[in-house]
Amino acid sequence: MAEVIVLDSPEDAGRFVAAHIAAQVRREPTFTLGVATGSTPLPVYEALRAESAAGTDFSRMTAFALDEYVGLPAGHVESYRSVVDREVTEPLGLDAARVHVPDGSLDGIETAGERYEAALDAHGGVDLQLLGIGRTGHLGFNEPGSSFGSLTRVKTLTERTRIDNARFFDSLDDVPIHCVTQGLGTILRARHLVLLAFGAGKAEALAAAVEGPVSASMPGSAIQLHQRVTVVIDREAAASLEYRDYYRWAQDHKPQWQGI
Ligand code: PGA
């Protein structure tokens, strides 16, 4: 079962997750972090910057992003390559050669998925994968109906996701229709999944992912198949969890020696 940790705020959650990542990096400087985009992981990245300022050296870390839009002009400010560079690569001093984002350029898009899988395999996979969850239940951009065995490939975004992401663009028409995303099968190969969710708008999808039936109709429920999952959320996102009192009880009685 996933470990569910309910904290008071996204900032507390960001500090909690960043402290864990920083401790791992201090132990193993070549740690590989799977980075997510969107609003959800931003408190983690902010707290990682504080860990960096406090002396943790992230320069040998490798990063793999979950997904990328298809067809945005190179250097577009909302491409996930740009977001990862701005939020992670530059402020944490990562070597840009060790930061991987699926290639969403139209030229060669047919092989973008295979090329990304090959890069992941050649590297030896991801140690800790940060995940948000969409209101459709998507992980990465694996919309409902995605196979649990899927690998990195081109997907079509749902209208719900395009509307949710329109806030980053000038208009809905500017939001790409296609993306390249790690598959659910790719995500499940990461050695530790850390799923974050904040706010009431995520409560339903989060509860369905953590406690609902395992189903391709709820891509987030794929986490129930993984052996090591930590769900870090705020009280609003926890509101629809049936067993939240138990999760709290388990936290209050957690053995000292257990990490996350
Ligand atoms: P958000 O998106 O963090 O911007 O809410 C999460 C997601 O779509 O996976």
mmCIF file of N, CA, C and O and ligand atoms in Angstrom, residues 37-41 132-135 138-141 161 165 167-168 202, ligand 1:
data_model
loop_
_atom_site.group_PDB
_atom_site.id
_atom_site.type_symbol
_atom_site.label_atom_id
_atom_site.label_comp_id
_atom_site.label_asym_id
_atom_site.label_seq_id
_atom_site.Cartn_x
_atom_site.Cartn_y
_atom_site.Cartn_z
ATOM 1 N N THR A 37 6.201 18.411 -14.136
ATOM 2 C CA THR A 37 5.970 19.845 -14.376
ATOM 3 C C THR A 37 4.557 20.193 -13.912
ATOM 4 O O THR A 37 3.928 19.427 -13.207
ATOM 5 N N GLY A 38 4.045 21.354 -14.304
ATOM 6 C CA GLY A 38 2.774 21.824 -13.762
ATOM 7 C C GLY A 38 3.032 22.548 -12.448
ATOM 8 O O GLY A 38 4.184 22.736 -12.032
ATOM 9 N N SER A 39 1.962 22.940 -11.769
ATOM 10 C CA SER A 39 2.105 23.722 -10.535
ATOM 11 C C SER A 39 2.523 22.869 -9.348
ATOM 12 O O SER A 39 3.218 23.334 -8.447
ATOM 13 N N THR A 40 2.087 21.614 -9.341
ATOM 14 C CA THR A 40 2.218 20.790 -8.136
ATOM 15 C C THR A 40 3.647 20.651 -7.612
ATOM 16 O O THR A 40 3.869 20.824 -6.407
ATOM 17 N N PRO A 41 4.641 20.348 -8.457
ATOM 18 C CA PRO A 41 5.974 20.112 -7.894
ATOM 19 C C PRO A 41 6.737 21.391 -7.532
ATOM 20 O O PRO A 41 7.826 21.300 -6.954
ATOM 21 N N GLY A 132 2.635 14.495 -10.249
ATOM 22 C CA GLY A 132 1.392 15.174 -9.894
ATOM 23 C C GLY A 132 0.260 14.295 -10.412
ATOM 24 O O GLY A 132 0.495 13.249 -11.015
ATOM 25 N N ILE A 133 -0.958 14.713 -10.162
ATOM 26 C CA ILE A 133 -2.092 13.999 -10.750
ATOM 27 C C ILE A 133 -3.031 15.031 -11.355
ATOM 28 O O ILE A 133 -3.299 16.072 -10.745
ATOM 29 N N GLY A 134 -3.491 14.772 -12.559
ATOM 30 C CA GLY A 134 -4.428 15.692 -13.199
ATOM 31 C C GLY A 134 -5.843 15.435 -12.704
ATOM 32 O O GLY A 134 -6.122 14.394 -12.104
ATOM 33 N N ARG A 135 -6.722 16.351 -12.989
ATOM 34 C CA ARG A 135 -8.114 16.129 -12.575
ATOM 35 C C ARG A 135 -8.763 14.985 -13.351
ATOM 36 O O ARG A 135 -9.765 14.430 -12.920
ATOM 37 N N HIS A 138 -4.785 11.704 -14.730
ATOM 38 C CA HIS A 138 -3.567 11.354 -15.470
ATOM 39 C C HIS A 138 -2.313 11.446 -14.607
ATOM 40 O O HIS A 138 -2.225 12.258 -13.697
ATOM 41 N N LEU A 139 -1.364 10.573 -14.920
ATOM 42 C CA LEU A 139 0.011 10.644 -14.408
ATOM 43 C C LEU A 139 0.871 10.935 -15.619
ATOM 44 O O LEU A 139 0.728 10.257 -16.638
ATOM 45 N N GLY A 140 1.810 11.887 -15.518
ATOM 46 C CA GLY A 140 2.413 12.370 -16.746
ATOM 47 C C GLY A 140 1.240 12.860 -17.580
ATOM 48 O O GLY A 140 0.307 13.469 -17.067
ATOM 49 N N PHE A 141 1.255 12.550 -18.852
ATOM 50 C CA PHE A 141 0.088 12.883 -19.682
ATOM 51 C C PHE A 141 -0.626 11.597 -20.109
ATOM 52 O O PHE A 141 -1.186 11.525 -21.193
ATOM 53 N N THR A 161 -7.731 18.485 -19.795
ATOM 54 C CA THR A 161 -6.329 18.818 -19.509
ATOM 55 C C THR A 161 -5.919 20.083 -20.258
ATOM 56 O O THR A 161 -5.217 20.942 -19.716
ATOM 57 N N ASN A 165 -4.597 23.453 -18.475
ATOM 58 C CA ASN A 165 -3.256 23.970 -18.747
ATOM 59 C C ASN A 165 -3.263 25.282 -19.533
ATOM 60 O O ASN A 165 -2.212 25.892 -19.724
ATOM 61 N N ARG A 167 -4.030 28.038 -18.574
ATOM 62 C CA ARG A 167 -3.560 29.165 -17.756
ATOM 63 C C ARG A 167 -2.091 29.498 -18.021
ATOM 64 O O ARG A 167 -1.640 30.595 -17.726
ATOM 65 N N PHE A 168 -1.349 28.553 -18.565
ATOM 66 C CA PHE A 168 0.064 28.806 -18.864
ATOM 67 C C PHE A 168 0.258 29.438 -20.242
ATOM 68 O O PHE A 168 1.369 29.819 -20.598
ATOM 69 N N LYS A 202 -8.131 18.463 -6.440
ATOM 70 C CA LYS A 202 -7.479 17.178 -6.694
ATOM 71 C C LYS A 202 -8.035 16.058 -5.824
ATOM 72 O O LYS A 202 -7.633 14.899 -5.970
HETATM 73 P P1 PGA B 1 -0.865 20.673 -11.948
HETATM 74 O O1 PGA B 1 -1.000 19.459 -12.942
HETATM 75 O O2 PGA B 1 0.275 20.373 -11.076
HETATM 76 O O3 PGA B 1 -0.582 21.872 -12.812
HETATM 77 O O4 PGA B 1 -2.154 20.732 -11.230
HETATM 78 C C1 PGA B 1 -0.768 18.163 -12.456
HETATM 79 C C2 PGA B 1 -0.903 17.242 -13.624
HETATM 80 O O5 PGA B 1 -1.614 17.588 -14.578
HETATM 81 O O6 PGA B 1 -0.296 16.171 -13.591
#
